Amino acid sequence: LMAKASRLALLDSGIPKAKIDGLLVSVHAGETPMHVPATVAEYLGLTPRYAGSCDLGGASAVGMIWRAAAAINAGMASSVLCVLGNTRDASLIGKTSNRNPIREFDVPYGASGANSAYAFLASSHAKKYGTSPEQLAVIAVHERNNGQLNLDSVFYGTNISIEDVLNSPMVSTPIHLLEIVMPCGGAAAVIVSNSSGIGAAKSVPVWIRGAGEFITHRAMSQAPSLTSGPLKFAIADALSKSKLSISEMSLLSFYDCYTIMLGIQLEDSGFVEPGGFGGYVESNNFSHLSHMPINTHGGQLGAGQSDLAGGMGHVIEAVHQLRQTATNRQISDPEFALVTGNGATMSEATAVVLGGQSD
Amino acid sequence: VTDIKLPTKTINPESDSFWKSLEDEWPNMQQCQSCEKWQHYPRVICSHCWSLNLIFRPISGLGHVLSLTDVFKPGHPAFSSSTPYRLLIVQLLEGPKVLSRQSGEQPLAIEDQVEAEITSNENGYLLCFRKKQ
């Protein structure tokens, strides 16, 4: 029904489908509570540059309208589809609350959860570029080393070696247990304010210089590529809006649910060429003293993943570094940080460039 | 482990014809009569051009392996008794990509040519792929 309503709205507007680059949905779309926008986008064959859900109960519909306008005014999208719906089909009611296509077409084959999805990426990257298990494993080692300078890391005080990673239980080939984030408890919060809030601020503010977002699919089987992801476009957009290049960054604060995800971002950001992350991580660590510091708080692989708050950890670390309040792991004279987010199975990509006030 | 049931299928009105075609021994998928492109999973709308003019037609059953992984720790406990098993992402000749599982004894590698094979378990029929003979 939502698909049919979307089609009618599009026909009424006369805007071609390819011009729809934003998507707002309500909750109750027959999916698990997370990833509703990506699921609806995949169903409709859309790859939005801006997507989200609006949950304000009966006020959601009107709430969506100004959010869509705000996104357009911010330059994040040009045409936003706002769609809500539900079914009263008697044959479906009471049968299942989860009408997610993944539940119907992946789970019966034994493909539940994210591990096998990211394993497909690692298999494809190894096949295409010859990336070795050791090159993936050393990413977990570098991040764990950074976590040793973070008292809040769940792994504080426990270093690991490449052998430890490769000897940890095989989860889904070629991914080992220690290449996957450790779930932990935690919460994170950030305040975003306009310039009128700055006067009252006790701390030095950090400025948002550019942002990008891109959603290409929900299920890994529907991904346009298995060796590169939507972050390529989100990062390029964030850098372009900030008029900066990747080499001008002082910190890469990259979402790292799996070792392969960190590796692919090093390539998608343009920091190394496609297929080049394995060689880079073999000869460079991620420390605050290195040529390019990466996840100086340990990332989520080194510090733990407090569910969705783990993603905010990358933002907070970047703020600390740019304010020069990162104490024992402070990068010297940092200017800009690139922070990324990655959702579902390399499906939902977000990127921001943070730095000092622009001239 | 044996008393944990496999997750049941969540068939809906749009996808019913696909699952029924497996019972009838050959997979059918949706082809758009407006833009002629194929899609999978089934939808009420063509994901390429948003036409409503979709029909189910038999597929060739041929394709190649885009990626694979051997699962040792499944996300659902009901699959623990059959580990390790090999999951595939298959690129079909018609265009759609599907998540599937290797059938047959011959091991598969990325880029191998495969053909469809319908298998069954206590939950009914599944579309699997084996190495092309």
PDB file of C-alpha atoms in Angstrom, chain A residues 73-350:
ATOM      1  CA  ASN A  73      17.078  23.818   2.690  1.00  0.00           C
ATOM      2  CA  ALA A  74      20.223  22.276   4.151  1.00  0.00           C
ATOM      3  CA  GLY A  75      21.192  20.984   0.722  1.00  0.00           C
ATOM      4  CA  MET A  76      20.880  17.350   1.791  1.00  0.00           C
ATOM      5  CA  ALA A  77      18.180  16.435  -0.750  1.00  0.00           C
ATOM      6  CA  SER A  78      16.154  17.926  -3.589  1.00  0.00           C
ATOM      7  CA  SER A  79      12.907  15.901  -3.525  1.00  0.00           C
ATOM      8  CA  VAL A  80      11.766  13.990  -0.456  1.00  0.00           C
ATOM      9  CA  LEU A  81       9.145  11.246  -0.507  1.00  0.00           C
ATOM     10  CA  CYS A  82       7.139  11.250   2.744  1.00  0.00           C
ATOM     11  CA  VAL A  83       5.162   8.039   3.089  1.00  0.00           C
ATOM     12  CA  LEU A  84       3.161   6.342   5.831  1.00  0.00           C
ATOM     13  CA  GLY A  85       0.945   3.286   5.764  1.00  0.00           C
ATOM     14  CA  ASN A  86      -0.403   0.135   7.260  1.00  0.00           C
ATOM     15  CA  THR A  87      -2.293  -2.903   6.054  1.00  0.00           C
ATOM     16  CA  ARG A  88      -5.677  -4.213   7.108  1.00  0.00           C
ATOM     17  CA  ASP A  89      -5.387  -7.293   4.918  1.00  0.00           C
ATOM     18  CA  ALA A  90      -7.176  -9.973   6.937  1.00  0.00           C
ATOM     19  CA  SER A  91      -4.892 -12.694   5.577  1.00  0.00           C
ATOM     20  CA  LEU A  92      -1.860 -11.011   7.162  1.00  0.00           C
ATOM     21  CA  ILE A  93      -3.215  -9.796  10.488  1.00  0.00           C
ATOM     22  CA  GLY A  94      -2.096 -11.909  13.387  1.00  0.00           C
ATOM     23  CA  LYS A  95       0.161 -14.072  11.227  1.00  0.00           C
ATOM     24  CA  THR A  96       3.402 -12.232  11.775  1.00  0.00           C
ATOM     25  CA  SER A  97       4.430  -8.833  12.992  1.00  0.00           C
ATOM     26  CA  ASN A  98       7.608  -8.942  10.906  1.00  0.00           C
ATOM     27  CA  ARG A  99       7.074  -8.513   7.163  1.00  0.00           C
ATOM     28  CA  ASN A 100      10.706  -7.586   6.534  1.00  0.00           C
ATOM     29  CA  PRO A 101      11.875  -9.139   3.231  1.00  0.00           C
ATOM     30  CA  ILE A 102      15.032 -10.372   4.994  1.00  0.00           C
ATOM     31  CA  ARG A 103      12.856 -12.359   7.382  1.00  0.00           C
ATOM     32  CA  GLU A 104      11.109 -13.983   4.416  1.00  0.00           C
ATOM     33  CA  PHE A 105      13.972 -14.468   1.933  1.00  0.00           C
ATOM     34  CA  ASP A 106      17.197 -14.703   3.984  1.00  0.00           C
ATOM     35  CA  VAL A 107      16.371 -16.153   7.409  1.00  0.00           C
ATOM     36  CA  PRO A 108      14.935 -19.494   6.116  1.00  0.00           C
ATOM     37  CA  TYR A 109      18.331 -20.152   4.469  1.00  0.00           C
ATOM     38  CA  GLY A 110      20.166 -19.714   7.771  1.00  0.00           C
ATOM     39  CA  ALA A 111      21.234 -16.105   7.167  1.00  0.00           C
ATOM     40  CA  SER A 112      20.188 -14.300  10.361  1.00  0.00           C
ATOM     41  CA  GLY A 113      22.079 -11.359  11.799  1.00  0.00           C
ATOM     42  CA  ALA A 114      24.934  -9.270  10.467  1.00  0.00           C
ATOM     43  CA  ASN A 115      27.877 -11.686  10.711  1.00  0.00           C
ATOM     44  CA  SER A 116      27.286 -13.611   7.486  1.00  0.00           C
ATOM     45  CA  ALA A 117      26.459 -10.356   5.647  1.00  0.00           C
ATOM     46  CA  TYR A 118      29.834  -8.778   6.515  1.00  0.00           C
ATOM     47  CA  ALA A 119      31.514 -12.120   5.814  1.00  0.00           C
ATOM     48  CA  PHE A 120      30.288 -11.831   2.199  1.00  0.00           C
ATOM     49  CA  LEU A 121      32.132  -8.480   1.979  1.00  0.00           C
ATOM     50  CA  ALA A 122      35.341  -9.938   3.370  1.00  0.00           C
ATOM     51  CA  SER A 123      35.136 -12.940   0.985  1.00  0.00           C
ATOM     52  CA  SER A 124      34.583 -10.696  -2.027  1.00  0.00           C
ATOM     53  CA  HIS A 125      37.364  -8.282  -1.048  1.00  0.00           C
ATOM     54  CA  ALA A 126      39.790 -11.202  -0.597  1.00  0.00           C
ATOM     55  CA  LYS A 127      38.820 -12.659  -3.972  1.00  0.00           C
ATOM     56  CA  LYS A 128      39.116  -9.348  -5.848  1.00  0.00           C
ATOM     57  CA  TYR A 129      42.219  -7.901  -4.181  1.00  0.00           C
ATOM     58  CA  GLY A 130      43.904 -10.823  -2.405  1.00  0.00           C
ATOM     59  CA  THR A 131      43.313  -9.322   1.047  1.00  0.00           C
ATOM     60  CA  SER A 132      44.673 -11.773   3.626  1.00  0.00           C
ATOM     61  CA  PRO A 133      43.240 -12.907   6.998  1.00  0.00           C
ATOM     62  CA  GLU A 134      46.318 -11.340   8.668  1.00  0.00           C
ATOM     63  CA  GLN A 135      45.595  -7.949   7.066  1.00  0.00           C
ATOM     64  CA  LEU A 136      42.037  -8.035   8.426  1.00  0.00           C
ATOM     65  CA  ALA A 137      43.211  -9.241  11.837  1.00  0.00           C
ATOM     66  CA  VAL A 138      45.781  -6.454  12.266  1.00  0.00           C
ATOM     67  CA  ILE A 139      42.955  -3.877  12.105  1.00  0.00           C
ATOM     68  CA  ALA A 140      41.528  -5.380  15.324  1.00  0.00           C
ATOM     69  CA  VAL A 141      45.035  -5.259  16.843  1.00  0.00           C
ATOM     70  CA  HIS A 142      45.595  -1.559  15.964  1.00  0.00           C
ATOM     71  CA  GLU A 143      42.200  -0.594  17.358  1.00  0.00           C
ATOM     72  CA  ARG A 144      42.737  -2.597  20.546  1.00  0.00           C
ATOM     73  CA  ASN A 145      46.096  -0.862  21.008  1.00  0.00           C
ATOM     74  CA  ASN A 146      44.355   2.532  20.754  1.00  0.00           C
ATOM     75  CA  GLY A 147      41.809   1.315  23.289  1.00  0.00           C
ATOM     76  CA  GLN A 148      44.657   0.908  25.821  1.00  0.00           C
ATOM     77  CA  LEU A 149      44.779   4.716  26.107  1.00  0.00           C
ATOM     78  CA  ASN A 150      41.042   4.895  26.844  1.00  0.00           C
ATOM     79  CA  LEU A 151      40.009   4.129  30.430  1.00  0.00           C
ATOM     80  CA  ASP A 152      36.396   3.681  29.276  1.00  0.00           C
ATOM     81  CA  SER A 153      37.280   0.904  26.850  1.00  0.00           C
ATOM     82  CA  VAL A 154      35.801  -2.500  27.769  1.00  0.00           C
ATOM     83  CA  PHE A 155      39.127  -3.951  26.671  1.00  0.00           C
ATOM     84  CA  TYR A 156      41.286  -1.579  28.738  1.00  0.00           C
ATOM     85  CA  GLY A 157      44.289  -3.548  29.953  1.00  0.00           C
ATOM     86  CA  THR A 158      43.932  -6.406  27.449  1.00  0.00           C
ATOM     87  CA  ASN A 159      46.081  -6.243  24.344  1.00  0.00           C
ATOM     88  CA  ILE A 160      45.776  -8.765  21.531  1.00  0.00           C
ATOM     89  CA  SER A 161      48.044 -10.074  18.767  1.00  0.00           C
ATOM     90  CA  ILE A 162      47.318 -11.066  15.170  1.00  0.00           C
ATOM     91  CA  GLU A 163      47.594 -14.713  16.324  1.00  0.00           C
ATOM     92  CA  ASP A 164      44.961 -14.098  19.037  1.00  0.00           C
ATOM     93  CA  VAL A 165      42.556 -12.813  16.377  1.00  0.00           C
ATOM     94  CA  LEU A 166      43.221 -15.666  13.952  1.00  0.00           C
ATOM     95  CA  ASN A 167      42.963 -18.243  16.770  1.00  0.00           C
ATOM     96  CA  SER A 168      39.637 -16.861  18.023  1.00  0.00           C
ATOM     97  CA  PRO A 169      36.576 -18.930  16.994  1.00  0.00           C
ATOM     98  CA  MET A 170      35.543 -18.815  13.333  1.00  0.00           C
ATOM     99  CA  VAL A 171      32.096 -17.193  13.123  1.00  0.00           C
ATOM    100  CA  SER A 172      31.416 -16.982   9.388  1.00  0.00           C
ATOM    101  CA  THR A 173      34.370 -17.389   7.017  1.00  0.00           C
ATOM    102  CA  PRO A 174      36.627 -15.439   6.859  1.00  0.00           C
ATOM    103  CA  ILE A 175      35.471 -13.496   9.962  1.00  0.00           C
ATOM    104  CA  HIS A 176      36.776 -14.505  13.411  1.00  0.00           C
ATOM    105  CA  LEU A 177      35.194 -13.607  16.733  1.00  0.00           C
ATOM    106  CA  LEU A 178      37.769 -10.895  17.550  1.00  0.00           C
ATOM    107  CA  GLU A 179      37.001  -9.081  14.269  1.00  0.00           C
ATOM    108  CA  ILE A 180      33.483  -8.323  15.504  1.00  0.00           C
ATOM    109  CA  VAL A 181      32.495  -5.588  17.965  1.00  0.00           C
ATOM    110  CA  MET A 182      31.946  -6.491  21.597  1.00  0.00           C
ATOM    111  CA  PRO A 183      28.461  -5.463  22.813  1.00  0.00           C
ATOM    112  CA  CYS A 184      28.479  -3.396  26.013  1.00  0.00           C
ATOM    113  CA  GLY A 185      26.276  -0.962  27.938  1.00  0.00           C
ATOM    114  CA  GLY A 186      26.573   2.771  27.501  1.00  0.00           C
ATOM    115  CA  ALA A 187      24.943   5.984  26.359  1.00  0.00           C
ATOM    116  CA  ALA A 188      26.158   9.070  24.531  1.00  0.00           C
ATOM    117  CA  ALA A 189      24.737  12.523  23.884  1.00  0.00           C
ATOM    118  CA  VAL A 190      25.758  15.590  21.915  1.00  0.00           C
ATOM    119  CA  ILE A 191      24.209  19.054  21.684  1.00  0.00           C
ATOM    120  CA  VAL A 192      24.002  20.760  18.297  1.00  0.00           C
ATOM    121  CA  SER A 193      23.332  24.485  18.548  1.00  0.00           C
ATOM    122  CA  ASN A 194      23.209  27.527  16.284  1.00  0.00           C
ATOM    123  CA  SER A 195      25.660  30.373  16.751  1.00  0.00           C
ATOM    124  CA  SER A 196      23.415  32.036  19.354  1.00  0.00           C
ATOM    125  CA  GLY A 197      24.118  29.103  21.649  1.00  0.00           C
ATOM    126  CA  ILE A 198      27.868  29.566  21.388  1.00  0.00           C
ATOM    127  CA  GLY A 199      28.062  32.607  23.650  1.00  0.00           C
ATOM    128  CA  ALA A 200      26.703  30.593  26.546  1.00  0.00           C
ATOM    129  CA  ALA A 201      28.922  27.599  25.848  1.00  0.00           C
ATOM    130  CA  LYS A 202      31.433  26.726  28.550  1.00  0.00           C
ATOM    131  CA  SER A 203      33.563  24.663  26.196  1.00  0.00           C
ATOM    132  CA  VAL A 204      35.135  25.502  22.867  1.00  0.00           C
ATOM    133  CA  PRO A 205      32.621  24.559  20.160  1.00  0.00           C
ATOM    134  CA  VAL A 206      33.442  22.372  17.194  1.00  0.00           C
ATOM    135  CA  TRP A 207      31.838  23.257  13.863  1.00  0.00           C
ATOM    136  CA  ILE A 208      30.037  21.027  11.381  1.00  0.00           C
ATOM    137  CA  ARG A 209      31.756  21.778   8.093  1.00  0.00           C
ATOM    138  CA  GLY A 210      29.942  19.365   5.798  1.00  0.00           C
ATOM    139  CA  ALA A 211      27.728  16.300   5.815  1.00  0.00           C
ATOM    140  CA  GLY A 212      26.744  13.500   3.477  1.00  0.00           C
ATOM    141  CA  GLU A 213      24.352  10.574   3.553  1.00  0.00           C
ATOM    142  CA  PHE A 214      23.503   7.731   1.179  1.00  0.00           C
ATOM    143  CA  ILE A 215      21.348   4.604   1.424  1.00  0.00           C
ATOM    144  CA  THR A 216      21.670   1.925  -1.244  1.00  0.00           C
ATOM    145  CA  HIS A 217      19.988  -1.242   0.065  1.00  0.00           C
ATOM    146  CA  ARG A 218      18.906  -3.143   3.154  1.00  0.00           C
ATOM    147  CA  ALA A 219      19.849  -6.806   2.584  1.00  0.00           C
ATOM    148  CA  MET A 220      23.455  -7.579   1.635  1.00  0.00           C
ATOM    149  CA  SER A 221      22.234  -9.615  -1.363  1.00  0.00           C
ATOM    150  CA  GLN A 222      20.805  -6.364  -2.796  1.00  0.00           C
ATOM    151  CA  ALA A 223      23.992  -4.292  -2.324  1.00  0.00           C
ATOM    152  CA  PRO A 224      25.237  -2.672  -5.559  1.00  0.00           C
ATOM    153  CA  SER A 225      28.806  -3.737  -4.709  1.00  0.00           C
ATOM    154  CA  LEU A 226      30.392  -6.209  -2.280  1.00  0.00           C
ATOM    155  CA  THR A 227      33.754  -4.435  -2.133  1.00  0.00           C
ATOM    156  CA  SER A 228      32.680  -0.778  -1.839  1.00  0.00           C
ATOM    157  CA  GLY A 229      29.737   0.873  -0.114  1.00  0.00           C
ATOM    158  CA  PRO A 230      27.469   3.911   0.104  1.00  0.00           C
ATOM    159  CA  LEU A 231      29.993   5.660   2.373  1.00  0.00           C
ATOM    160  CA  LYS A 232      31.991   6.380  -0.769  1.00  0.00           C
ATOM    161  CA  PHE A 233      29.288   8.853  -1.803  1.00  0.00           C
ATOM    162  CA  ALA A 234      28.454  10.091   1.702  1.00  0.00           C
ATOM    163  CA  ILE A 235      32.131  10.866   2.448  1.00  0.00           C
ATOM    164  CA  ALA A 236      32.676  12.515  -0.954  1.00  0.00           C
ATOM    165  CA  ASP A 237      29.623  14.702  -0.339  1.00  0.00           C
ATOM    166  CA  ALA A 238      30.724  15.675   3.179  1.00  0.00           C
ATOM    167  CA  LEU A 239      34.228  16.566   1.969  1.00  0.00           C
ATOM    168  CA  SER A 240      32.904  18.485  -1.020  1.00  0.00           C
ATOM    169  CA  LYS A 241      30.482  20.508   1.140  1.00  0.00           C
ATOM    170  CA  SER A 242      33.336  21.329   3.509  1.00  0.00           C
ATOM    171  CA  LYS A 243      35.648  22.186   0.564  1.00  0.00           C
ATOM    172  CA  LEU A 244      38.319  19.932   2.064  1.00  0.00           C
ATOM    173  CA  SER A 245      40.163  16.841   0.920  1.00  0.00           C
ATOM    174  CA  ILE A 246      40.811  13.579   2.759  1.00  0.00           C
ATOM    175  CA  SER A 247      44.512  14.430   3.122  1.00  0.00           C
ATOM    176  CA  GLU A 248      43.606  17.551   5.131  1.00  0.00           C
ATOM    177  CA  MET A 249      41.998  15.449   7.885  1.00  0.00           C
ATOM    178  CA  SER A 250      43.801  15.128  11.210  1.00  0.00           C
ATOM    179  CA  LEU A 251      41.648  12.208  12.383  1.00  0.00           C
ATOM    180  CA  LEU A 252      39.571   9.506  10.702  1.00  0.00           C
ATOM    181  CA  SER A 253      36.860   8.518  13.171  1.00  0.00           C
ATOM    182  CA  PHE A 254      35.398   5.621  11.205  1.00  0.00           C
ATOM    183  CA  TYR A 255      32.507   3.355  12.182  1.00  0.00           C
ATOM    184  CA  ASP A 256      34.026  -0.084  12.712  1.00  0.00           C
ATOM    185  CA  CYS A 257      31.515  -2.836  13.487  1.00  0.00           C
ATOM    186  CA  TYR A 258      33.802  -5.340  11.701  1.00  0.00           C
ATOM    187  CA  THR A 259      37.442  -5.200  10.579  1.00  0.00           C
ATOM    188  CA  ILE A 260      36.358  -5.407   6.933  1.00  0.00           C
ATOM    189  CA  MET A 261      34.073  -2.379   7.356  1.00  0.00           C
ATOM    190  CA  LEU A 262      36.973  -0.232   8.574  1.00  0.00           C
ATOM    191  CA  GLY A 263      39.129  -1.486   5.707  1.00  0.00           C
ATOM    192  CA  ILE A 264      36.552  -0.717   3.027  1.00  0.00           C
ATOM    193  CA  GLN A 265      36.154   2.820   4.391  1.00  0.00           C
ATOM    194  CA  LEU A 266      39.863   3.504   4.096  1.00  0.00           C
ATOM    195  CA  GLU A 267      39.355   2.816   0.386  1.00  0.00           C
ATOM    196  CA  ASP A 268      35.924   4.433  -0.057  1.00  0.00           C
ATOM    197  CA  SER A 269      37.160   7.649   1.577  1.00  0.00           C
ATOM    198  CA  GLY A 270      39.947   7.883  -1.006  1.00  0.00           C
ATOM    199  CA  PHE A 271      42.575   7.663   1.729  1.00  0.00           C
ATOM    200  CA  VAL A 272      44.012   4.581  -0.011  1.00  0.00           C
ATOM    201  CA  GLU A 273      43.156   3.265  -3.457  1.00  0.00           C
ATOM    202  CA  PRO A 274      40.642   0.427  -4.032  1.00  0.00           C
ATOM    203  CA  GLY A 275      42.226  -2.812  -2.835  1.00  0.00           C
ATOM    204  CA  GLY A 276      44.891  -0.890  -0.932  1.00  0.00           C
ATOM    205  CA  PHE A 277      43.787  -1.109   2.691  1.00  0.00           C
ATOM    206  CA  GLY A 278      45.500  -4.456   3.353  1.00  0.00           C
ATOM    207  CA  GLY A 279      48.934  -3.113   2.447  1.00  0.00           C
ATOM    208  CA  TYR A 280      48.329   0.108   4.387  1.00  0.00           C
ATOM    209  CA  VAL A 281      47.280  -1.495   7.686  1.00  0.00           C
ATOM    210  CA  GLU A 282      50.176  -3.944   7.505  1.00  0.00           C
ATOM    211  CA  SER A 283      52.741  -1.142   7.649  1.00  0.00           C
ATOM    212  CA  ASN A 284      50.886   1.642   9.525  1.00  0.00           C
ATOM    213  CA  ASN A 285      49.203   1.651  12.923  1.00  0.00           C
ATOM    214  CA  PHE A 286      46.252   3.879  13.933  1.00  0.00           C
ATOM    215  CA  SER A 287      47.861   5.681  16.901  1.00  0.00           C
ATOM    216  CA  HIS A 288      47.446   9.407  17.697  1.00  0.00           C
ATOM    217  CA  LEU A 289      51.168   9.737  16.858  1.00  0.00           C
ATOM    218  CA  SER A 290      50.858   8.038  13.462  1.00  0.00           C
ATOM    219  CA  HIS A 291      50.827   9.534   9.973  1.00  0.00           C
ATOM    220  CA  MET A 292      46.989   9.366   9.998  1.00  0.00           C
ATOM    221  CA  PRO A 293      45.355   8.720  13.381  1.00  0.00           C
ATOM    222  CA  ILE A 294      42.302   6.451  13.111  1.00  0.00           C
ATOM    223  CA  ASN A 295      39.776   5.827  15.916  1.00  0.00           C
ATOM    224  CA  THR A 296      42.072   7.130  18.636  1.00  0.00           C
ATOM    225  CA  HIS A 297      39.563   6.064  21.352  1.00  0.00           C
ATOM    226  CA  GLY A 298      39.929   2.470  20.167  1.00  0.00           C
ATOM    227  CA  GLY A 299      36.888   2.564  17.945  1.00  0.00           C
ATOM    228  CA  GLN A 300      34.092   0.154  18.682  1.00  0.00           C
ATOM    229  CA  LEU A 301      36.381  -2.821  18.032  1.00  0.00           C
ATOM    230  CA  GLY A 302      38.766  -1.582  20.717  1.00  0.00           C
ATOM    231  CA  ALA A 303      36.359   0.125  23.134  1.00  0.00           C
ATOM    232  CA  GLY A 304      33.106  -1.856  22.767  1.00  0.00           C
ATOM    233  CA  GLN A 305      29.797  -1.192  21.037  1.00  0.00           C
ATOM    234  CA  SER A 306      27.154   0.268  23.317  1.00  0.00           C
ATOM    235  CA  ASP A 307      24.519  -0.422  20.682  1.00  0.00           C
ATOM    236  CA  LEU A 308      23.639   2.708  18.719  1.00  0.00           C
ATOM    237  CA  ALA A 309      25.524   4.922  21.195  1.00  0.00           C
ATOM    238  CA  GLY A 310      28.715   3.299  19.934  1.00  0.00           C
ATOM    239  CA  GLY A 311      28.348   5.352  16.769  1.00  0.00           C
ATOM    240  CA  MET A 312      28.248   8.571  18.791  1.00  0.00           C
ATOM    241  CA  GLY A 313      31.550   7.559  20.386  1.00  0.00           C
ATOM    242  CA  HIS A 314      33.208   8.357  17.055  1.00  0.00           C
ATOM    243  CA  VAL A 315      31.695  11.879  17.140  1.00  0.00           C
ATOM    244  CA  ILE A 316      32.655  12.495  20.766  1.00  0.00           C
ATOM    245  CA  GLU A 317      36.251  11.383  20.198  1.00  0.00           C
ATOM    246  CA  ALA A 318      36.509  13.754  17.233  1.00  0.00           C
ATOM    247  CA  VAL A 319      35.177  16.626  19.364  1.00  0.00           C
ATOM    248  CA  HIS A 320      37.697  15.872  22.127  1.00  0.00           C
ATOM    249  CA  GLN A 321      40.566  15.741  19.636  1.00  0.00           C
ATOM    250  CA  LEU A 322      39.569  19.010  17.943  1.00  0.00           C
ATOM    251  CA  ARG A 323      39.104  20.763  21.298  1.00  0.00           C
ATOM    252  CA  GLN A 324      42.454  19.331  22.387  1.00  0.00           C
ATOM    253  CA  THR A 325      40.932  17.688  25.428  1.00  0.00           C
ATOM    254  CA  ALA A 326      41.921  14.145  24.464  1.00  0.00           C
ATOM    255  CA  THR A 327      44.574  14.051  27.238  1.00  0.00           C
ATOM    256  CA  ASN A 328      46.867  11.008  26.939  1.00  0.00           C
ATOM    257  CA  ARG A 329      45.975  10.398  23.281  1.00  0.00           C
ATOM    258  CA  GLN A 330      45.905  13.978  21.979  1.00  0.00           C
ATOM    259  CA  ILE A 331      46.825  14.475  18.299  1.00  0.00           C
ATOM    260  CA  SER A 332      49.121  17.493  17.933  1.00  0.00           C
ATOM    261  CA  ASP A 333      47.542  20.558  16.251  1.00  0.00           C
ATOM    262  CA  PRO A 334      44.432  18.842  14.846  1.00  0.00           C
ATOM    263  CA  GLU A 335      42.385  20.803  12.318  1.00  0.00           C
ATOM    264  CA  PHE A 336      39.654  18.592  10.896  1.00  0.00           C
ATOM    265  CA  ALA A 337      38.096  15.197  11.574  1.00  0.00           C
ATOM    266  CA  LEU A 338      36.052  12.967   9.284  1.00  0.00           C
ATOM    267  CA  VAL A 339      33.429  10.999  11.220  1.00  0.00           C
ATOM    268  CA  THR A 340      31.335   8.235   9.678  1.00  0.00           C
ATOM    269  CA  GLY A 341      28.324   6.116  10.527  1.00  0.00           C
ATOM    270  CA  ASN A 342      27.329   2.814   8.972  1.00  0.00           C
ATOM    271  CA  GLY A 343      23.988   1.075   9.449  1.00  0.00           C
ATOM    272  CA  ALA A 344      22.513  -2.373   8.827  1.00  0.00           C
ATOM    273  CA  THR A 345      24.703  -4.310   6.385  1.00  0.00           C
ATOM    274  CA  MET A 346      26.762  -1.529   4.788  1.00  0.00           C
ATOM    275  CA  SER A 347      23.343  -0.136   3.811  1.00  0.00           C
ATOM    276  CA  GLU A 348      22.985   3.247   5.496  1.00  0.00           C
ATOM    277  CA  ALA A 349      25.945   5.631   5.317  1.00  0.00           C
ATOM    278  CA  THR A 350      26.490   8.976   7.048  1.00  0.00           C
TER     279      THR A 350
END
